[in-house]
CSV table of C-alpha atoms in Angstrom, one decimal:
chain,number,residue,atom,x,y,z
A,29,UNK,CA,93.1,43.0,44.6
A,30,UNK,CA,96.9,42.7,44.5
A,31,UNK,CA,99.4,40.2,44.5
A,32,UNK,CA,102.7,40.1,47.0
A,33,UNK,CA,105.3,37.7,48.0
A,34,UNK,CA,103.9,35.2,50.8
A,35,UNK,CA,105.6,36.8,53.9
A,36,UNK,CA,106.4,35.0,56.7
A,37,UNK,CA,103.7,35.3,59.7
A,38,UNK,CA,106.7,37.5,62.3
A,39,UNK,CA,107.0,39.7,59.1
A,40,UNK,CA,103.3,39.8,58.6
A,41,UNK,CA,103.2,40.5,62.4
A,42,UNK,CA,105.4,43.4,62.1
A,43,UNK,CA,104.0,45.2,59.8
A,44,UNK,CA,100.7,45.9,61.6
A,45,UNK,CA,103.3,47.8,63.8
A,46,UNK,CA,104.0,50.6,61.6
A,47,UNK,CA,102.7,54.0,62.7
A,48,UNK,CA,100.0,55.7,61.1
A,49,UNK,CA,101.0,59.5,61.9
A,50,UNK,CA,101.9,60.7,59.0
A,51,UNK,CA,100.4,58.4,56.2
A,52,UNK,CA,96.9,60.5,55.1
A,53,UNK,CA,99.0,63.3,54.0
A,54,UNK,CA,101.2,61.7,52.2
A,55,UNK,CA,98.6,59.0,50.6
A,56,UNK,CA,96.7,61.5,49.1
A,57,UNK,CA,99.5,63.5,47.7
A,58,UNK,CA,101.3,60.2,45.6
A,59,UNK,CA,99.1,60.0,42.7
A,60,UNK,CA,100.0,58.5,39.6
A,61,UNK,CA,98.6,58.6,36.7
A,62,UNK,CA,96.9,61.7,34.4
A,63,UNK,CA,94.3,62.2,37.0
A,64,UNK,CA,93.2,65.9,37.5
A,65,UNK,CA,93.1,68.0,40.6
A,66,UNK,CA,88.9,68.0,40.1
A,67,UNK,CA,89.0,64.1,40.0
A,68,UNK,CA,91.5,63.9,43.4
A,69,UNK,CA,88.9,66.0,45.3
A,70,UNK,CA,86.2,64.1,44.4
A,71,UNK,CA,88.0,60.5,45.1
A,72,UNK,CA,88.5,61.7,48.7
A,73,UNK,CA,84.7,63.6,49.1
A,74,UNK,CA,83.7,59.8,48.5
A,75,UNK,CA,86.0,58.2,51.2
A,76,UNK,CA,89.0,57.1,49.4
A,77,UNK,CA,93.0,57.6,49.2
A,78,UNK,CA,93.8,59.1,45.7
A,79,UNK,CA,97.5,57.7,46.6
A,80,UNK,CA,97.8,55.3,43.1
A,81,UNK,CA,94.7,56.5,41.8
A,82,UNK,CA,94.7,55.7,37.9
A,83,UNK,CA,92.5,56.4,35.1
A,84,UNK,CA,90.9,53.9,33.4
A,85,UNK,CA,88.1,52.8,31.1
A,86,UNK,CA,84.6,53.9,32.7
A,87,UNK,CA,86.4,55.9,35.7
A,88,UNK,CA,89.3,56.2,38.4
A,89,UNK,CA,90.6,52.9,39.9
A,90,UNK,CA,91.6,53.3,43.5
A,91,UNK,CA,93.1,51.5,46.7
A,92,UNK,CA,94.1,48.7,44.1
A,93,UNK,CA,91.2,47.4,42.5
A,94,UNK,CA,88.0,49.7,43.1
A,95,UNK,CA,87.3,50.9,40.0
A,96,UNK,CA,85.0,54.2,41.1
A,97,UNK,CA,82.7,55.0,37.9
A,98,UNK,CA,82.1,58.8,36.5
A,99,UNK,CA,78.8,58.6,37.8
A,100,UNK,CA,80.4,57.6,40.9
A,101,UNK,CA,82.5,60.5,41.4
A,102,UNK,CA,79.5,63.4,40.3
A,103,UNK,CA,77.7,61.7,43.4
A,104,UNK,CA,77.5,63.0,46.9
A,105,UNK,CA,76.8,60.5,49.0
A,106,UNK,CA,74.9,61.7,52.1
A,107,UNK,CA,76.3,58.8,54.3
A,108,UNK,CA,79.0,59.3,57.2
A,109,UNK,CA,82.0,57.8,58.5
A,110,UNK,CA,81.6,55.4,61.7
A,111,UNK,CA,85.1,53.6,63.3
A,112,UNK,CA,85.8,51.9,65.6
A,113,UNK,CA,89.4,50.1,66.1
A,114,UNK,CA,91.6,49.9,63.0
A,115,UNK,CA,91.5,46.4,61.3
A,116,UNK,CA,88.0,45.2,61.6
A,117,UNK,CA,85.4,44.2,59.1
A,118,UNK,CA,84.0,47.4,57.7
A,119,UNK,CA,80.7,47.5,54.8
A,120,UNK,CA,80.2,51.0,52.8
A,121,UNK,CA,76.6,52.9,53.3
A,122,UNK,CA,75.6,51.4,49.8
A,123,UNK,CA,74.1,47.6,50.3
A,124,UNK,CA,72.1,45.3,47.9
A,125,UNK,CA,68.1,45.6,49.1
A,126,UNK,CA,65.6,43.4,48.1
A,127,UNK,CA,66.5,40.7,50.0
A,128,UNK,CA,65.8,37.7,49.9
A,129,UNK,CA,67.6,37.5,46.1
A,130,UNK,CA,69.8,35.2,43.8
A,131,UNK,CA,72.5,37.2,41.7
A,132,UNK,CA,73.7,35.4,38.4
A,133,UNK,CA,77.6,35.3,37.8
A,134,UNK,CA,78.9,34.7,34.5
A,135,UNK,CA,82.3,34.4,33.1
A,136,UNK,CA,82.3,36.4,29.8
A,137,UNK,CA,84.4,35.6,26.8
A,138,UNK,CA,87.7,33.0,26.9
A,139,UNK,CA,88.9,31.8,30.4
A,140,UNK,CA,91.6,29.0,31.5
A,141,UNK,CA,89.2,26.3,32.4
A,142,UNK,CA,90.1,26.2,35.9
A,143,UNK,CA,88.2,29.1,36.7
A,144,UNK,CA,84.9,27.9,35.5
A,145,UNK,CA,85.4,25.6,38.6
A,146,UNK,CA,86.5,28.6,40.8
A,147,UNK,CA,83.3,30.7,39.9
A,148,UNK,CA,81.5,27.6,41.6
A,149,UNK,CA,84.2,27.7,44.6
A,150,UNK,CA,83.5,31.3,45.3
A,151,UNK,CA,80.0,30.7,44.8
A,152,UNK,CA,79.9,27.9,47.2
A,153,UNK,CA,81.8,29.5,49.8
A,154,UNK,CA,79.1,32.4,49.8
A,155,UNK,CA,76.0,30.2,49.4
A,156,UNK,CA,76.9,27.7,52.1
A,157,UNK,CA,76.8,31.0,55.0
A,158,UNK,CA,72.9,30.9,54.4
A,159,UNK,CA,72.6,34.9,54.0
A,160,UNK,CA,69.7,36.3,52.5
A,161,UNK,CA,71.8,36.9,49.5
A,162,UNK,CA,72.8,33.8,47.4
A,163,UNK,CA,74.9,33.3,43.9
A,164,UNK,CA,74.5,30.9,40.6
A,165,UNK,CA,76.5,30.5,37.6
A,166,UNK,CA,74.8,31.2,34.5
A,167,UNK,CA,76.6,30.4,31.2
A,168,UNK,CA,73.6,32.2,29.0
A,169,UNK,CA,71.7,35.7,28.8
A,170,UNK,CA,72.8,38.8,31.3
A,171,UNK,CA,74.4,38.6,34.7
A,172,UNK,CA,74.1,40.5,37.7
A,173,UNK,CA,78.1,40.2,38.0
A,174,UNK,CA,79.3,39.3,35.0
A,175,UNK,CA,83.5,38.9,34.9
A,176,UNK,CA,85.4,39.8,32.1
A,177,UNK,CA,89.3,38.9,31.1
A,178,UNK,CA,91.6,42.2,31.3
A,179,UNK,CA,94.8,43.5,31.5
A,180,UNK,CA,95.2,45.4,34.4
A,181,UNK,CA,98.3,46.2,35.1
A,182,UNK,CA,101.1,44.7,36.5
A,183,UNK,CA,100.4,43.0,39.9
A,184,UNK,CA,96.9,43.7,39.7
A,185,UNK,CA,94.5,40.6,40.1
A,186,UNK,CA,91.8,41.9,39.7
A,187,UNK,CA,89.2,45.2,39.6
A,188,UNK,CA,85.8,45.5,40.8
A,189,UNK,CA,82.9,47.0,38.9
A,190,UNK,CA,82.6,49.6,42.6
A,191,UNK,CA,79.9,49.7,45.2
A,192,UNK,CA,76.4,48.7,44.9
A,193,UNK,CA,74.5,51.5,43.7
A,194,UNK,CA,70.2,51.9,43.9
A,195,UNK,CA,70.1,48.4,45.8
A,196,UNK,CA,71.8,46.9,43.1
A,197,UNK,CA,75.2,45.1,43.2
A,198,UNK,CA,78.4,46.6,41.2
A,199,UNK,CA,78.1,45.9,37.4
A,200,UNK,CA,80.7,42.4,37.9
A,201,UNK,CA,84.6,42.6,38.2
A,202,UNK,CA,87.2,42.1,36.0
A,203,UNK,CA,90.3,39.7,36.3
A,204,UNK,CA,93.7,39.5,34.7
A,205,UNK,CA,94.9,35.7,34.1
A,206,UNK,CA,98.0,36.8,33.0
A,207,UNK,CA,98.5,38.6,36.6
A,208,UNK,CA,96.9,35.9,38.5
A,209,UNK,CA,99.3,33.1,36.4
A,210,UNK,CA,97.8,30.3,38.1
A,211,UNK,CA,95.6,27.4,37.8
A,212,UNK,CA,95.0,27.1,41.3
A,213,UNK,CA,91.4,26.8,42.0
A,214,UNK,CA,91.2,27.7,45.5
A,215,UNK,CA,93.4,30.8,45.0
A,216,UNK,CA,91.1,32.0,42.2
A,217,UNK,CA,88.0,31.2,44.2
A,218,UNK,CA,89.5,33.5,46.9
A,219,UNK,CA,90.2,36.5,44.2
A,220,UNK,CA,86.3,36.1,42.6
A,221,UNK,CA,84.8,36.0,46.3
A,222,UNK,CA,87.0,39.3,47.5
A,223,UNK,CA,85.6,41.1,44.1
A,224,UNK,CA,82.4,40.2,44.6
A,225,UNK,CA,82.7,41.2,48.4
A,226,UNK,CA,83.4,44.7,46.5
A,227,UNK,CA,80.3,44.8,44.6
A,228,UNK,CA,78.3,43.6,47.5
A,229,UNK,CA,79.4,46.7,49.3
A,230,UNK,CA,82.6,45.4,51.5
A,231,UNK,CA,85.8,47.4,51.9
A,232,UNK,CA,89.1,46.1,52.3
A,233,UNK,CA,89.6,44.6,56.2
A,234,UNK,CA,93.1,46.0,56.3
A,235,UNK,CA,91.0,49.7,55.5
A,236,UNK,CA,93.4,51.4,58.2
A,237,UNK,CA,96.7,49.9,57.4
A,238,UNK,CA,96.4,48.0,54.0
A,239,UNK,CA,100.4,47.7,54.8
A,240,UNK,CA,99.1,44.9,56.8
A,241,UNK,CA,98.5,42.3,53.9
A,242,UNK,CA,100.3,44.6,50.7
A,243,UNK,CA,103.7,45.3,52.6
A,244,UNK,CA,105.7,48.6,52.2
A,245,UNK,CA,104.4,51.5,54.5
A,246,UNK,CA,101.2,52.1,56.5
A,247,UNK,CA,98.9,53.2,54.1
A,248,UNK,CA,95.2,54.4,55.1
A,249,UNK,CA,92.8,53.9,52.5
A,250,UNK,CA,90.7,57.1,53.8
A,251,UNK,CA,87.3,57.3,54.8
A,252,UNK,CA,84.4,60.2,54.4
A,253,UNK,CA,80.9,59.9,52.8
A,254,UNK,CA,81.1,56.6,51.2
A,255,UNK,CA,80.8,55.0,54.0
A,256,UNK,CA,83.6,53.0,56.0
A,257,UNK,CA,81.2,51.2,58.6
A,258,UNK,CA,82.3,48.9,61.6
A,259,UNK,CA,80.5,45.3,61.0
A,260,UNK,CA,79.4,44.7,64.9
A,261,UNK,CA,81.2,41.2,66.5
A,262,UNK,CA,84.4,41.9,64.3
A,263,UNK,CA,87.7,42.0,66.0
A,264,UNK,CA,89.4,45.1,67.2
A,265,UNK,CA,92.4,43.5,66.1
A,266,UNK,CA,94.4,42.5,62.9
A,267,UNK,CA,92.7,39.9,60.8
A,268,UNK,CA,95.3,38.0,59.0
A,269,UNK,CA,93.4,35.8,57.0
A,270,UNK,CA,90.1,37.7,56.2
A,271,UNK,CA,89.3,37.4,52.6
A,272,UNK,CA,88.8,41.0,52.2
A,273,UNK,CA,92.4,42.3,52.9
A,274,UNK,CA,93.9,44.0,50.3
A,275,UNK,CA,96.2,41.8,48.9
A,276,UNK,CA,96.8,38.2,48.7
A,277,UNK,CA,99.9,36.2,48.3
A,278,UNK,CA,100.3,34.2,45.2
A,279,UNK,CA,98.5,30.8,45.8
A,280,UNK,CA,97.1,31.8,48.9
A,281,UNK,CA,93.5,30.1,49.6
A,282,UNK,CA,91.2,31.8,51.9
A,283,UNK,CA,87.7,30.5,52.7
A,284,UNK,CA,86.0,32.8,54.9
A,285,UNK,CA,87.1,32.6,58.9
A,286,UNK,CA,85.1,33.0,62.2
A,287,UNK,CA,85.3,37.0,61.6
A,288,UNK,CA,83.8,36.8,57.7
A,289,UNK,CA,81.6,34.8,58.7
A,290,UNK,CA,80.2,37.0,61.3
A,291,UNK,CA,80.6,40.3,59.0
A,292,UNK,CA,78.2,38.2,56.3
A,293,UNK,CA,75.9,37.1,58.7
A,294,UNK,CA,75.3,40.7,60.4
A,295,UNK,CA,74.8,42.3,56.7
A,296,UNK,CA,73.2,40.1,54.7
């Protein structure tokens, strides 16, 4: 996830108004970064823009704060592409199984004590939509999502560990303090949840236009055989307050709305 300026609600408007024509080509031709011709075609054979891609420790990061493993990009994935609309809920083909189940959270090593109280906030906000899938804090032994402190680059909130993988979630998510810059446990809370979202197996709501929440130019994320499926009962329209869009502004709270809710509900 990314940070922006707050814009105003007619500029947020606005944007979703930008024309898509031309933006695949162009997305996947912008990549930054030493990241090889071999490791581009494999980002888009799973479904994503290589527009920003950047190496880093364990893999590629991508659309912001995706981080796709090694293993990740050797893979195949047989799964296929299903749209509907442009700025609707969408889940990848890879889920958590084994339902009912409890997945541990733990914040590893040194973190401002306000987010010992936002790991509870996220896990709250997820526990109180009575899914099959619930969260608890542990402070001891191994986590299913453990969260670690890095430095990820400037404007960059935070990264997930990827996509479930096997029925199992992503590996945890890291965060950067120093990006986030804030003691504000309800913006924090809203980072944690949108990471977790990730290793749960949810894509960005603004997949088709992340311009819609990050500003700048329509920009499609791009879409193939990870999986970039419509969540049934989501709006055909813009979302602008899901707390999957792709970036948030600074100090921005957002529980779950109506639409979350309903996403949650139909996949878990």
């Amino acid at each position: 996830m990314k940070k922006f300026k707050v814009l105003a609600p007619l500029a947020l408007f606005a944007v979703t108004s930008l024309s898509l024509s031309s933006c695949q080509e162009k997305a996947n031709v912008e990549v930054k970064g030493q990241v090889s011709e071999t490791t581009i075609n494999q980002i888009r054979a799973l479904g994503f823009t290589a527009a920003g891609a950047q190496q880093v420790e364990g893999g590629v990061r991508v659309e912001g704060d995706i981080l796709l493993t090694n293993e990740m990009l050797a893979d195949a994935p047989a799964g296929q592409l299903l749209r509907v609309g442009e700025d609707e809920q969408y889940r990848t083909t890879n889920l958590v199984t084994g339902l009912p189940r409890v997945l541990t959270v733990k914040l590893e090593g040194s973190f401002p004590s306000a987010y010992v109280s936002a790991v509870d906030e996220a896990i709250r906000r997820y526990n109180a939509e009575g899914l099959r899938i619930t969260f608890r804090r542990i402070t001891s032994g191994t986590a299913n999502l453990p969260i670690t402190s890095a430095n990820l680059g400037s404007g960059v909130l935070g990264q997930s560990g990827g996509f479930p993988s096997g029925g199992n979630p992503a590996p945890g998510f890291k965060l950067s303090p120093t990006a986030i810059n804030s003691s504000n446990v309800g913006y924090i809370a809203t980072i944690m949840a949108h990471e977790i979202g990730h290793c749960i197996g949810f894509r960005h709501t603004d997949y088709f236009n992340r311009a819609y929440s990050c500003g700048g130019s329509a920009a499609n994320e791009g879409a193939s055989t990870v999986g970039a499926i419509l969540i049934p009962g989501t709006p055909s329209g813009a979302d602008p307050n899901s707390w999957m869009l792709a970036c948030v502004g600074n100090g921005v709270s957002r529980p779950f709305n109506t639409n979350d809710r309903t996403a949650l509900n139909y996949v878990y």
